[in-house]
Coordinates of C-alpha atoms in Angstrom, one line a residue:
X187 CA 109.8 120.2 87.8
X188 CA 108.0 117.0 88.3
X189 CA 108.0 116.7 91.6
X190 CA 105.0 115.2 93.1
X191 CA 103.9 113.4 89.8
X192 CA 102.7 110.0 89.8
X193 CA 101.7 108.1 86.5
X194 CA 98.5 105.3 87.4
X195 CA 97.9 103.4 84.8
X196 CA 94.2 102.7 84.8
X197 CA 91.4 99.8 84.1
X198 CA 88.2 98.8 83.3
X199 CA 87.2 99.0 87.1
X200 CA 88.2 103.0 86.9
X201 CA 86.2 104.0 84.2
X202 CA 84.5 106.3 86.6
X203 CA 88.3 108.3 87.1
X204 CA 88.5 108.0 83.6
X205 CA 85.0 109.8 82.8
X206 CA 85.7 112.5 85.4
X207 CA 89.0 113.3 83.7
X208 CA 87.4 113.1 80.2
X209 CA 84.6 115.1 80.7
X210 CA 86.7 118.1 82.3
X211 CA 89.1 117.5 79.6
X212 CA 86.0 118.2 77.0
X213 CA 84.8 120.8 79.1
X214 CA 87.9 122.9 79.6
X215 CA 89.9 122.2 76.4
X216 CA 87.0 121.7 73.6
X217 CA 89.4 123.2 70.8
X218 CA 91.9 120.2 71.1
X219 CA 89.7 117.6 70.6
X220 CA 88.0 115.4 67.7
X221 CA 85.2 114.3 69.9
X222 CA 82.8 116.7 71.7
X223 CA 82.0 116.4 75.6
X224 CA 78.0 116.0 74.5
X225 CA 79.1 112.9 72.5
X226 CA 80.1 111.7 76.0
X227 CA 77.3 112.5 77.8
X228 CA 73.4 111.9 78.0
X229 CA 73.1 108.7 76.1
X230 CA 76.5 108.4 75.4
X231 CA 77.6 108.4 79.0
X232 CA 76.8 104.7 80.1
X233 CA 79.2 102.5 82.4
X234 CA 79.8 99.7 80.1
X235 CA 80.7 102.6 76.8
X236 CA 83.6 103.5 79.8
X237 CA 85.0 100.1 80.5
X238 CA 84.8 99.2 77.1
X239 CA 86.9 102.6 76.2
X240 CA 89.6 101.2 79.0
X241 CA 89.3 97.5 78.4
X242 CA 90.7 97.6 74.5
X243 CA 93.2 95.1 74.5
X244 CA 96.9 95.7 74.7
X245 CA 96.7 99.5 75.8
X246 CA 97.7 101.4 78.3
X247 CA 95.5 104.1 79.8
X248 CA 97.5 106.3 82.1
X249 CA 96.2 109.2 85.0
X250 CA 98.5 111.5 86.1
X251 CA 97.8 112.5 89.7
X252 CA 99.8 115.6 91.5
X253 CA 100.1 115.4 95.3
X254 CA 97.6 112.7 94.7
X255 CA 95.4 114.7 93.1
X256 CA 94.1 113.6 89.0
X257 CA 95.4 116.4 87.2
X258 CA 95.7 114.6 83.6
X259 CA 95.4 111.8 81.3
X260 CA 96.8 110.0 78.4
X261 CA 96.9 106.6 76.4
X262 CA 98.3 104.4 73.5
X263 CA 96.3 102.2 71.2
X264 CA 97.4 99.2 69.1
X265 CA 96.8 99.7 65.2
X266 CA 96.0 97.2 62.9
X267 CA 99.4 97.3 62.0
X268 CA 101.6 95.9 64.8
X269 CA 104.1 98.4 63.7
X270 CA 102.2 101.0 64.5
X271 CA 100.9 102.5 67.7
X272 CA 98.7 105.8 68.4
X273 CA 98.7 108.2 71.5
X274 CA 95.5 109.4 72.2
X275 CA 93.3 111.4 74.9
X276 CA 96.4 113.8 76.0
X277 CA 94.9 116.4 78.6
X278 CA 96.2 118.3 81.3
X279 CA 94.3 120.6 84.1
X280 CA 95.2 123.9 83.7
X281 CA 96.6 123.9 88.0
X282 CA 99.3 121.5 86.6
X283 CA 100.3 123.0 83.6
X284 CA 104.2 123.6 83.0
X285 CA 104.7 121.2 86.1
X286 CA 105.9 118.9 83.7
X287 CA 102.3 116.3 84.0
X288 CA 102.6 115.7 79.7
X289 CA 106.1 115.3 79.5
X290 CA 105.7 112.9 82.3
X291 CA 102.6 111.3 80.6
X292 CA 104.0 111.5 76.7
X293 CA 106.9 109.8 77.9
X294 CA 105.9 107.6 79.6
X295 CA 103.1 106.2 76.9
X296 CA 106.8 106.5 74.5
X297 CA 108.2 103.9 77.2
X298 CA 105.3 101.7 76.3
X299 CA 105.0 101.6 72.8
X300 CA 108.7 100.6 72.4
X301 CA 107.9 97.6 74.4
X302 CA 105.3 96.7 72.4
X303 CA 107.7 96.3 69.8
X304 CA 106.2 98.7 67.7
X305 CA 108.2 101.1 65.1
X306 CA 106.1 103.8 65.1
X307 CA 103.9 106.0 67.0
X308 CA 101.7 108.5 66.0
X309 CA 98.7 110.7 67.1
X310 CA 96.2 113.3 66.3
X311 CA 96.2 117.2 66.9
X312 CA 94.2 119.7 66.5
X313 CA 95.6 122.2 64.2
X314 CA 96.7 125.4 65.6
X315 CA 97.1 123.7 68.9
X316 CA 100.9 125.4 69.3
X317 CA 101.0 124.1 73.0
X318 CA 100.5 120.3 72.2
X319 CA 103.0 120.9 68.9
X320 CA 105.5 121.7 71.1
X321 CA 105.3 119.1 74.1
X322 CA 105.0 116.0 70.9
X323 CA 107.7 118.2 68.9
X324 CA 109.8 117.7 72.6
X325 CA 109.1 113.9 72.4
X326 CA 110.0 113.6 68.5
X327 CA 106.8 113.7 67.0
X328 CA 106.5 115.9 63.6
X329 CA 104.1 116.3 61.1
X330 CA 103.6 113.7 58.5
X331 CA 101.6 115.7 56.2
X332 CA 98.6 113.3 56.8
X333 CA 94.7 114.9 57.6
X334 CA 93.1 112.4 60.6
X335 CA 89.9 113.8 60.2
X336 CA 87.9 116.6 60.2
X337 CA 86.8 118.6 63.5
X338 CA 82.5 118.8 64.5
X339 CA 83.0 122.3 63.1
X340 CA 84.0 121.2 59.7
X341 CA 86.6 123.7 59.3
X342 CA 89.5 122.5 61.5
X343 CA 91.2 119.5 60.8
X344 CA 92.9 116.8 62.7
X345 CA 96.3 116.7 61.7
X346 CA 98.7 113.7 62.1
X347 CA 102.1 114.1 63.6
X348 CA 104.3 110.5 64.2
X349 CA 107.9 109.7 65.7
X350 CA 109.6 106.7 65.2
X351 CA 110.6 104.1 68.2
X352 CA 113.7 102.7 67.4
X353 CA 115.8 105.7 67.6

C-alpha cells in the first residue's frame, strides 16, 4: 500500500519545500484548516516567517515524497507541558490519497512523540472533516470534547481530538 513512500524530515534550509507544500495544502484543502492560504501569502509569505515555522525547537517537520515526488506533509510540536505534544499541518495531495502517505506520516510523527517522552498527543480538526476522523481515529486519537478554536468563518470550529503514548 505504501510502496514507494519516503518520510524526509525537513529544516530550516527547506522552508522553500515546506511553503510549496503549504500553500497547495491551503489551496486544495481550505476546509481543513484553521489558517487561510492568504495569511500565508503577500506579506505573510517572507523567507525568515518559513524558517522560523521549521526551526521551532524540538519538532519534527516531516515531507512525504512518492516516487520521489512531495505528495504531503506533517509535524509535531512541543507544548508547554512536556507531557504533551501536538500534530499539526497534516495534508495530503489528492494523487496520493489511499496510498497510505498519512498513515505513513501520522505514524511516524506517533514514533516521535513517544521518544520525546511525552504522554500525550493531541491535535486539531476541523469539524466535519470525516476523512481526517478516521485516519487519527486509526492511530488512536478521539475526541476530548475540547473546542481549539474557532474557523475564519466563525461558524466552524476546531475541534480537539488526543491519544495517549504510553499504550
Amino acid at each position: 500500500m505504501d510502496a514507494g513512500v519516503e518520510l524526509v524530515e525537513v529544516g530550516p534550509d527547506d522552508w522553500r519545500l515546506w511553503r510549496e507544500l503549504r500553500h497547495r495544502a491551503l489551496g486544495e484543502a481550505a476546509h481543513a484548516f484553521r489558517t487561510t492560504l492568504a495569511e500565508w501569502q503577500g506579506e505573510g509569505d517572507r523567507e525568515e516567517r518559513w524558517r522560523e515555522r521549521l526551526a521551532i525547537p524540538t519538532s519534527l517537520n516531516l515531507v512525504a515524497l512518492l516516487d520521489r515526488r512531495p505528495v504531503g506533509m506533517a509535524s509535531g510540536f512541543p507544548e508547554d507541558d512536556p507531557d504533551v505534544v501536538w500534530l499539526h499541518s497534516v495534508w495530503v495531495d489528492p494523487v496520493a490519497r489511499g496510498k497510505g502517505v498519512g498513515d505513513r506520516l501520522v505514524g511516524a510523527v506517533v514514533a516521535w512523540a513517544r521518544a520525546t517522552g511525552a504522554r500525550e498527543m493531541r491535535l486539531g480538526i476541523v469539524e466535519g472533516n470525516a476523512t481526517a476522523e478516521a485516519l487519527y481515529a486509526r492511530h488512536g486519537f478521539r475526541y476530548t470534547g475540547e473546542v481549539n478554536g474557532i474557523l475564519p468563518d466563525g461558524v466552524r470550529r476546531d475541534l480537539v481530538m488526543a491519544r495517549p503514548l504510553n499504550a
